[in-house]
């Protein structure tokens, strides 16, 4: 059986003593997530003192964001109140002083993919553009709780992608090298090291798909996805952004080739700038502005077990077995797999999914056979042909998109919000998102991220 | 879960079939200038993705191994027609 002895001496001893190499993107030890310090009004800030005080007095916590009437005009209208729309609103206000902004959400905040994902965060992608982009997001995640005064429970427990074939081992070596060049902690490890990190894993040679090695990425991990959504909603609200829930965008008004307003279920708004942050629904919104996009929508399902004692530290992904698993801080095992096999806007779970998922999980960790599943659900993913997002302007003036997030947009929320806000505020396309422009499909300049994004999130 | 009424095999579980995308008119290539190539790229990448009934191509791999044209609603997954590929029903 082929084993990888590469970097055997560089095997991680414990996850705690992680040393992050300085990267070309490091501009100092502390990169603030926002340029202007966050102003959460007194009485609404979370602290040990406020916890004690509320505990003693039984006082209610203030609403995390407020309700507003729909104004007739805004400087910027963001469609979609998921992580990307809210992060964009936050950075527009914090980094660029643009706060006359509305976020229009047809349902409740975080009701789309942002409230349904499995919260995996990592930066060990395959293309240099992808690595630089997602690494910036990891850096923003590392400081998010501190900077935005909200515990998002980001735990860097490590991300492990298993190889069951020589071909995938080869791609992993390639990825590890691309990652290292950019200063990302990423290496190929062998089955013995895998067994040390995950004792329950079956690394024997007599399974159907023996494990030959893994790509090990210590800075990867998981966060509390709802908390990430809520912290951006709270800080955007504090900066003066209007969050409109239960408000559906039904049309986009374009005059000549310039956006002039949006129609919603609560009335019309005039605005010179509309940003489409609707992920799975994004081609419907772009169609309203007359912009065609290379996106098709697929459901992605996930499932969670009852909580058990903590036993699984890293996030485990197996591309060949189409399955990934992590254990939440509460003890539940969260499972996911590949997208459903056909395009759809339906968010119903299927029996086929659960059957194949359970089978594959048991191949990796047979001792989980008695675990019980609690729930299964689905969310919508906006798939692009090259497994990379589309962020920036479109042929219609004032109409921007931050879409094409497929199965990997949770980890990108902070950086996508930051970069989209910069593109809108400055009218220039920032370096980090140059490779992700809409016109790359017509120019034939696709990015080659499939090898690192197709199943692995 | 889908139940697909194959015109050759009868009602079968959707897992026997492979989805291969929407049926969209294929451009006739005229020359190889930028506009012709751009049109071809649009055909390759820009798939219709609206919410509603759409015509799609499927393959009955675990059955008759024939291609089919299926009209399916992208929100409810309701199937309104199935016919052999290329033969409008
Ligand atoms: C099961 C599952 C697991 C996933 N796991 C991971 C993971 O581990 N790691 C990772 O990085 N990514 C993961 N993803 C992907 C990630 O969840 C998404 O890419 C991300 O949440 C997209 O965020 P968003 O803010 O762009 O979109 P969303 O959160 O989907 O928000 C879009 C919003 O737009 C609203 N909207 C739609 N139409 C309209 C309209 N007409 N008017 C007003 N509002 C409208 C919707 O109601 C929705 O709230 C997963 C996705 C799923 C479904
Ligand atoms: Zn058949």
XYZ file of C-alpha atoms and ligand atoms in Angstrom:
600
model
C 0.000 0.000 0.000
C 1.391 3.373 -0.984
C 2.216 5.659 1.892
C 3.424 9.197 1.919
C 6.648 9.734 3.787
C 6.878 13.295 2.664
C 7.174 15.743 5.514
C 6.895 12.906 8.012
C 9.209 14.822 10.333
C 6.993 17.874 10.056
C 4.032 15.989 11.490
C 1.943 18.128 13.822
C 2.531 17.084 17.431
C -0.421 18.728 19.015
C -2.877 21.119 17.536
C -2.263 23.718 20.201
C 1.321 24.482 19.302
C 0.423 25.718 15.856
C 2.938 28.080 14.391
C 1.604 30.158 11.570
C 4.229 31.139 9.074
C 4.130 34.797 8.139
C 2.437 35.137 4.778
C 2.887 37.579 1.988
C -0.525 38.894 2.929
C 0.363 39.505 6.542
C 0.606 43.216 7.034
C 1.268 43.114 10.727
C 0.302 40.987 13.662
C -3.142 42.475 14.015
C -5.191 43.231 10.932
C -8.281 45.070 12.078
C -11.437 43.736 10.481
C -12.666 47.281 10.083
C -10.952 50.614 9.676
C -13.281 52.592 11.903
C -13.648 51.243 15.441
C -17.010 49.627 15.960
C -19.492 51.771 17.871
C -21.975 49.515 19.586
C -24.054 51.863 21.783
C -23.571 51.599 25.553
C -26.016 49.139 27.056
C -25.920 46.989 23.910
C -22.314 45.861 24.199
C -21.580 42.336 25.420
C -19.131 42.056 28.320
C -18.672 40.088 31.518
C -19.981 43.110 33.399
C -23.145 43.373 31.299
C -23.713 39.638 31.735
C -23.511 39.947 35.531
C -25.724 43.023 35.534
C -28.429 41.470 33.358
C -28.177 38.265 35.377
C -28.758 40.114 38.637
C -31.532 42.389 37.412
C -33.204 39.972 35.007
C -33.215 42.788 32.455
C -33.973 42.005 28.819
C -31.180 42.090 26.272
C -31.801 44.743 23.636
C -32.731 43.609 20.133
C -29.630 42.749 18.131
C -30.952 44.796 15.201
C -33.897 47.166 14.814
C -36.925 47.483 12.590
C -37.161 50.442 10.168
C -39.694 51.759 7.707
C -38.620 51.395 4.081
C -37.062 54.695 2.963
C -37.821 55.901 -0.594
C -34.121 56.173 -1.487
C -30.844 54.599 -0.384
C -27.269 55.067 -1.593
C -26.894 51.297 -1.855
C -29.466 48.496 -1.830
C -28.184 45.017 -1.012
C -30.458 42.136 -2.032
C -30.173 39.151 0.338
C -29.796 39.188 4.117
C -27.347 36.313 4.366
C -23.766 36.468 5.546
C -22.529 38.050 2.304
C -25.137 40.812 2.170
C -24.662 41.662 5.838
C -20.865 41.573 5.735
C -20.911 43.827 2.661
C -23.193 46.278 4.489
C -20.924 46.211 7.545
C -17.734 46.920 5.567
C -19.425 49.606 3.429
C -20.248 51.437 6.657
C -17.113 50.658 8.671
C -14.423 50.908 6.004
C -15.924 53.457 3.630
C -18.420 55.492 5.657
C -21.310 54.496 3.380
C -24.159 53.800 5.804
C -27.269 54.933 3.936
C -27.680 51.317 2.934
C -30.610 48.889 2.941
C -30.343 45.105 3.145
C -33.505 43.561 1.686
C -34.281 40.015 2.812
C -37.386 38.146 1.662
C -37.482 35.924 4.737
C -35.512 36.211 7.991
C -31.839 37.105 8.398
C -29.708 34.013 7.738
C -32.575 31.942 6.331
C -30.591 30.917 3.232
C -27.322 29.048 3.001
C -25.844 31.153 5.792
C -28.080 29.444 8.353
C -27.818 25.981 6.798
C -24.134 25.402 6.159
C -21.713 23.159 7.987
C -19.449 26.067 8.914
C -16.141 24.780 7.566
C -13.385 27.386 7.238
C -10.031 26.798 5.512
C -7.627 28.330 2.995
C -5.824 25.303 1.475
C -7.172 25.825 -2.025
C -5.474 24.871 -5.276
C -4.998 28.102 -7.233
C -2.818 30.980 -5.977
C -5.793 33.363 -6.376
C -8.031 31.091 -4.324
C -5.415 30.616 -1.607
C -4.765 34.360 -1.206
C -8.477 35.143 -1.115
C -9.540 32.491 1.411
C -6.474 33.149 3.557
C -7.591 36.733 4.012
C -10.941 35.379 5.211
C -9.251 33.081 7.747
C -7.379 36.127 9.058
C -10.614 38.096 9.371
C -12.273 35.160 11.148
C -9.389 34.984 13.615
C -10.173 38.505 14.815
C -13.898 38.669 14.281
C -15.046 37.887 17.827
C -12.684 40.466 19.262
C -13.285 43.209 16.733
C -17.062 42.908 16.543
C -17.707 42.136 20.231
C -19.561 38.890 19.527
C -18.290 35.373 20.157
C -18.450 33.551 16.820
C -16.808 30.446 18.342
C -14.175 30.069 15.628
C -12.198 26.953 16.579
C -9.074 26.196 14.530
C -9.031 22.480 15.134
C -7.478 21.582 11.810
C -8.902 20.434 8.481
C -8.022 17.001 7.093
C -8.768 15.869 3.533
C -8.307 12.115 3.060
C -6.747 10.548 -0.018
C -7.951 7.104 -1.069
C -6.137 6.974 -4.405
C -2.766 7.852 -5.869
C -4.474 10.476 -8.010
C -5.894 12.345 -5.031
C -2.610 12.015 -3.132
C -0.907 13.651 -6.104
C -3.392 16.569 -6.112
C -2.823 16.986 -2.376
C 0.943 17.217 -2.770
C 0.359 19.819 -5.447
C -2.036 21.735 -3.173
C 0.380 21.539 -0.222
C 3.147 23.056 -2.375
C 0.916 25.847 -3.713
C -0.172 26.546 -0.136
C 3.359 26.580 1.318
C 4.607 29.019 -1.310
C 1.954 31.414 -0.031
C 2.832 30.795 3.593
C -0.176 28.631 4.406
C 0.302 25.844 6.952
C -0.531 22.808 4.801
C 1.144 19.399 4.410
C 0.615 15.799 3.351
C 0.591 13.325 6.256
C 0.581 9.512 6.328
C -1.948 7.063 7.845
C -0.040 6.709 11.133
C -0.230 10.426 11.715
C -3.912 10.414 10.743
C -4.554 7.694 13.335
C -2.837 9.803 15.982
C -5.001 12.820 15.216
C -8.232 10.811 14.821
C -8.019 7.552 16.812
C -11.443 6.312 15.657
C -10.527 6.448 11.987
C -10.146 3.110 10.230
C -6.743 3.482 8.546
C -6.274 -0.237 7.965
C -5.462 -1.568 4.498
C -8.449 -3.903 4.298
C -11.250 -1.384 3.874
C -13.003 -0.914 0.554
C -11.153 2.373 -0.052
C -7.983 2.335 2.097
C -6.713 5.694 3.311
C -3.335 6.438 1.708
C -2.669 9.813 3.299
C -4.232 13.175 3.927
C -3.802 16.867 3.353
C -3.506 18.391 6.819
C -4.289 22.075 7.313
C -4.038 23.123 10.991
C -5.546 26.656 10.641
C -8.817 25.229 9.285
C -11.814 24.671 11.517
C -15.400 25.568 12.200
C -17.319 28.533 13.623
C -20.857 29.078 14.852
C -22.477 30.052 11.551
C -25.511 31.856 13.018
C -23.273 33.926 15.287
C -21.247 35.081 12.286
C -24.449 36.205 10.557
C -25.767 37.916 13.687
C -22.564 39.784 14.472
C -22.482 41.375 11.018
C -26.210 42.167 11.247
C -25.678 43.780 14.644
C -22.703 45.886 13.632
C -24.283 46.957 10.325
C -27.394 47.992 12.254
C -25.309 49.900 14.799
C -23.634 51.788 11.942
C -27.029 52.914 10.607
C -27.749 50.313 7.921
C -31.445 49.399 7.571
C -32.160 45.663 7.680
C -35.545 44.886 6.105
C -36.765 41.359 6.756
C -39.878 39.827 5.154
C -39.341 42.121 2.183
C -38.952 40.534 -1.234
C -37.276 42.154 -4.208
C -39.650 41.647 -7.143
C -37.972 43.741 -9.821
C -34.924 45.833 -10.644
C -35.325 49.019 -12.619
C -32.720 49.737 -15.259
C -32.673 52.898 -17.397
C -30.370 52.846 -20.379
C -27.707 50.606 -18.923
C -27.799 52.032 -15.414
C -29.641 50.743 -12.344
C -32.093 53.293 -10.936
C -34.128 51.369 -8.387
C -35.668 48.190 -7.055
C -39.248 47.090 -6.580
C -40.086 45.244 -3.404
C -43.143 43.686 -1.794
C -43.220 46.717 0.536
C -42.781 49.425 -2.054
C -40.322 50.879 -4.547
C -36.882 52.241 -3.710
C -34.744 54.458 -5.894
C -31.014 53.810 -5.709
C -27.984 54.103 -8.002
C -26.367 50.893 -6.706
C -27.771 47.383 -6.241
C -25.646 44.496 -4.971
C -26.897 40.977 -5.612
C -26.015 38.757 -2.615
C -28.657 36.068 -3.025
C -26.516 32.948 -3.594
C -28.900 30.137 -4.668
C -31.462 32.660 -5.973
C -28.898 34.952 -7.600
C -29.648 34.164 -11.233
C -33.303 35.103 -10.639
C -32.194 38.502 -9.276
C -29.636 39.043 -12.068
C -32.273 38.135 -14.661
C -34.362 41.033 -13.239
C -31.538 43.396 -14.211
C -31.080 41.702 -17.583
C -27.713 40.186 -16.663
C -27.180 36.546 -17.668
C -24.932 34.530 -15.376
C -23.189 31.174 -15.710
C -24.852 29.786 -12.607
C -27.126 26.876 -11.907
C -28.737 26.156 -8.564
C -28.368 22.839 -6.783
C -29.521 21.721 -3.364
C -26.883 20.621 -0.873
C -27.916 18.490 2.071
C -26.477 18.023 5.532
C -27.373 16.072 8.659
C -26.618 16.120 12.366
C -26.551 13.436 15.083
C -27.484 13.531 18.723
C -24.729 15.055 20.890
C -22.054 12.806 22.364
C -18.822 13.372 24.306
C -16.119 15.241 22.433
C -13.946 12.715 20.559
C -13.367 14.245 17.135
C -11.079 17.218 16.933
C -10.372 18.031 13.274
C -12.775 18.418 10.390
C -12.567 15.281 8.210
C -13.282 15.337 4.473
C -13.214 12.441 2.051
C -13.688 13.450 -1.559
C -13.714 9.886 -2.857
C -16.378 8.818 -0.359
C -18.339 12.063 -0.861
C -18.611 12.762 2.831
C -17.302 15.100 5.505
C -17.769 15.232 9.254
C -16.986 17.496 12.189
C -18.054 17.590 15.825
C -19.652 20.784 17.099
C -18.816 22.392 20.419
C -22.117 20.939 21.655
C -21.029 17.414 20.720
C -23.203 16.721 17.676
C -21.613 15.222 14.597
C -22.332 17.333 11.527
C -22.234 15.473 8.208
C -22.331 16.689 4.663
C -21.674 15.359 1.189
C -21.803 16.448 -2.436
C -24.661 18.455 -3.967
C -27.824 16.710 -5.167
C -27.406 15.144 -8.607
C -29.684 17.586 -10.451
C -30.478 21.313 -10.513
C -33.384 22.407 -8.297
C -34.707 25.119 -5.970
C -36.269 22.518 -3.692
C -34.966 22.323 -0.134
C -36.398 18.891 0.696
C -34.092 16.233 2.058
C -33.920 12.827 0.388
C -33.589 9.265 1.617
C -30.873 8.477 -0.945
C -28.714 11.148 0.577
C -28.985 9.808 4.121
C -28.471 6.205 3.027
C -25.286 6.860 1.102
C -24.004 9.293 3.716
C -24.432 6.802 6.549
C -22.714 4.069 4.551
C -19.724 6.226 3.787
C -19.358 7.556 7.322
C -19.271 3.989 8.634
C -16.497 3.091 6.222
C -14.387 5.797 7.811
C -15.440 5.303 11.437
C -17.180 1.941 11.934
C -17.663 2.561 15.653
C -20.283 5.230 14.914
C -22.784 2.549 13.868
C -25.041 3.108 16.873
C -25.205 6.919 16.574
C -28.646 8.332 15.865
C -29.340 11.081 13.352
C -31.425 13.956 14.670
C -32.099 16.037 11.594
C -31.379 16.440 7.921
C -31.890 19.554 5.828
C -30.976 21.185 2.525
C -29.897 24.600 1.288
C -29.398 26.058 -2.182
C -26.014 26.445 -3.819
C -25.227 28.708 -6.768
C -22.763 26.610 -8.761
C -20.372 28.147 -11.309
C -18.542 26.158 -14.015
C -15.127 26.729 -12.403
C -16.020 26.395 -8.708
C -15.069 30.004 -8.058
C -17.227 32.984 -7.167
C -18.264 35.964 -9.285
C -17.600 39.246 -7.445
C -17.723 42.701 -8.957
C -19.441 44.866 -11.565
C -21.680 43.652 -14.410
C -22.497 45.128 -17.830
C -25.341 47.073 -16.135
C -23.974 50.192 -14.422
C -24.461 50.191 -10.651
C -25.455 46.514 -10.609
C -22.874 44.480 -8.690
C -22.831 40.797 -7.821
C -21.266 38.797 -5.002
C -22.459 35.337 -6.008
C -21.379 31.924 -7.260
C -20.712 30.769 -3.714
C -21.614 27.189 -4.414
C -20.774 25.011 -1.460
C -17.947 27.152 -0.084
C -19.333 30.627 0.639
C -19.540 30.537 4.419
C -15.790 30.687 4.902
C -15.621 33.518 2.384
C -18.236 35.754 4.009
C -15.852 38.193 5.707
C -13.415 38.634 2.797
C -16.162 38.775 0.170
C -17.966 41.460 2.180
C -14.760 43.430 2.584
C -13.778 43.210 -1.101
C -17.279 43.804 -2.488
C -17.590 46.901 -0.311
C -14.244 48.155 -1.594
C -15.179 47.533 -5.232
C -18.464 49.409 -4.789
C -17.014 52.285 -2.762
C -13.926 52.916 -4.897
C -15.184 51.847 -8.329
C -11.983 49.803 -8.724
C -11.608 46.040 -8.645
C -9.348 45.066 -5.721
C -6.420 42.737 -6.421
C -7.850 39.864 -4.343
C -10.932 39.511 -6.572
C -9.431 40.274 -10.004
C -9.585 36.597 -10.939
C -13.282 36.354 -10.047
C -14.827 38.732 -12.589
C -17.969 37.889 -14.582
C -16.262 38.489 -17.942
C -13.797 35.634 -17.361
C -16.255 33.205 -18.963
C -16.485 35.148 -22.187
C -12.714 35.643 -22.227
C -12.072 31.979 -21.541
C -10.091 32.865 -18.395
C -11.676 30.405 -15.971
C -9.984 29.564 -12.679
C -9.098 25.941 -12.006
C -10.407 25.497 -8.477
C -12.407 22.315 -8.985
C -9.802 20.025 -7.451
C -10.006 21.802 -4.114
C -13.607 22.953 -3.968
C -15.856 20.290 -5.470
C -16.642 18.301 -2.319
C -14.364 19.731 0.297
C -16.188 22.991 1.060
C -36.890 11.584 -4.584
C -38.058 11.481 -8.191
C -40.259 8.934 -9.930
C -39.624 9.121 -13.663
C -42.007 7.517 -16.148
C -39.558 6.256 -18.768
C -41.299 5.826 -22.168
C -39.233 2.669 -22.729
C -39.108 1.094 -19.260
C -42.077 2.426 -17.284
C -41.984 4.179 -13.880
C -38.493 4.037 -12.346
C -36.657 5.532 -9.371
C -34.957 8.818 -10.245
C -31.610 7.446 -9.034
C -31.461 5.265 -12.182
C -31.157 8.398 -14.302
C -28.401 10.952 -14.852
C -29.199 14.615 -15.246
C -27.252 16.358 -17.964
C -28.649 19.890 -17.947
C -31.188 22.128 -19.637
C -31.963 21.831 -23.315
C -30.937 25.104 -24.926
C -30.608 25.922 -28.635
C -27.089 25.305 -29.856
C -25.585 28.223 -31.759
C -24.638 27.713 -35.380
C -20.950 28.573 -35.603
C -20.327 31.297 -38.148
C -16.626 31.973 -38.460
C -14.272 32.219 -35.515
C -14.219 35.936 -34.743
C -14.544 37.159 -31.167
C -18.338 37.506 -31.330
C -18.806 33.948 -32.629
C -16.545 32.562 -29.926
C -18.278 34.619 -27.248
C -21.618 33.236 -28.404
C -20.275 29.722 -28.152
C -18.942 30.375 -24.636
C -22.287 31.772 -23.577
C -23.906 28.577 -24.839
C -21.409 26.490 -22.884
C -21.650 28.346 -19.591
C -24.858 30.328 -19.329
C -27.520 27.843 -18.427
C -31.088 29.029 -17.868
C -31.710 28.902 -14.122
C -35.218 30.236 -13.570
C -37.762 28.893 -11.089
C -40.454 27.017 -13.030
C -40.907 24.318 -15.690
C -37.880 23.740 -17.897
C -36.905 21.160 -20.533
C -33.946 19.028 -19.562
C -31.936 16.148 -20.933
C -31.619 12.990 -18.814
C -29.983 9.611 -19.441
C -31.514 6.336 -18.270
C -28.176 4.702 -17.430
C -29.551 1.912 -15.234
C -32.361 1.028 -17.633
C -32.768 1.326 -21.386
C -29.588 3.461 -21.635
C -31.410 5.973 -23.821
C -31.495 9.757 -23.607
C -34.782 11.403 -22.633
C -36.295 14.887 -22.730
C -37.974 15.680 -19.433
C -39.985 18.730 -18.478
C -39.621 19.318 -14.743
C -40.526 22.128 -12.344
C -37.366 23.397 -10.653
C -39.096 24.304 -7.377
C -41.566 21.444 -6.839
C -39.685 18.810 -8.911
C -43.029 17.923 -10.539
C -42.499 16.199 -13.898
C -44.986 17.158 -16.606
C -43.653 15.219 -19.584
C -41.062 12.596 -20.533
C -40.257 11.693 -24.129
C -37.435 10.081 -26.102
C -34.706 12.663 -26.753
C -35.361 14.903 -29.696
C -38.965 13.752 -30.234
C -41.251 16.490 -28.959
C -44.267 14.986 -27.205
C -25.840 22.178 3.576
C -24.822 23.220 3.250
C -23.535 23.125 3.788
C -22.575 24.098 3.509
N -21.349 23.998 4.111
C -20.435 24.964 3.930
C -19.207 24.905 4.628
O -18.952 23.987 5.420
N -18.295 25.896 4.427
C -18.546 26.924 3.556
O -17.682 27.771 3.398
N -19.728 27.017 2.887
C -20.674 26.060 3.062
N -21.880 26.132 2.400
C -22.119 27.246 1.462
C -22.577 28.492 2.184
O -23.610 28.175 3.091
C -23.090 29.553 1.217
O -22.205 29.702 0.140
C -23.247 30.896 1.906
O -24.056 30.768 3.038
C -23.808 31.937 0.976
O -24.125 33.080 1.737
P -24.934 34.263 1.107
O -25.071 35.292 2.134
O -24.315 34.629 -0.193
O -26.337 33.603 0.711
P -27.574 33.122 1.608
O -27.218 32.915 3.014
O -28.221 31.990 0.882
O -28.499 34.389 1.572
C -29.222 34.769 0.433
C -30.479 35.437 0.933
O -31.155 36.043 -0.158
C -32.524 36.008 0.148
N -33.288 36.233 -1.083
C -33.424 35.418 -2.141
N -34.228 35.962 -3.060
C -34.609 37.170 -2.577
C -35.460 38.212 -3.072
N -36.082 38.111 -4.264
N -35.632 39.318 -2.298
C -35.020 39.427 -1.089
N -34.213 38.474 -0.577
C -34.012 37.353 -1.320
C -32.723 34.623 0.732
O -33.907 34.551 1.518
C -31.452 34.437 1.546
O -31.622 34.753 2.917
C -22.874 25.185 2.652
C -24.158 25.275 2.096
C -25.135 24.322 2.396
C -26.504 24.466 1.805
Zn -35.640 3.631 -19.753
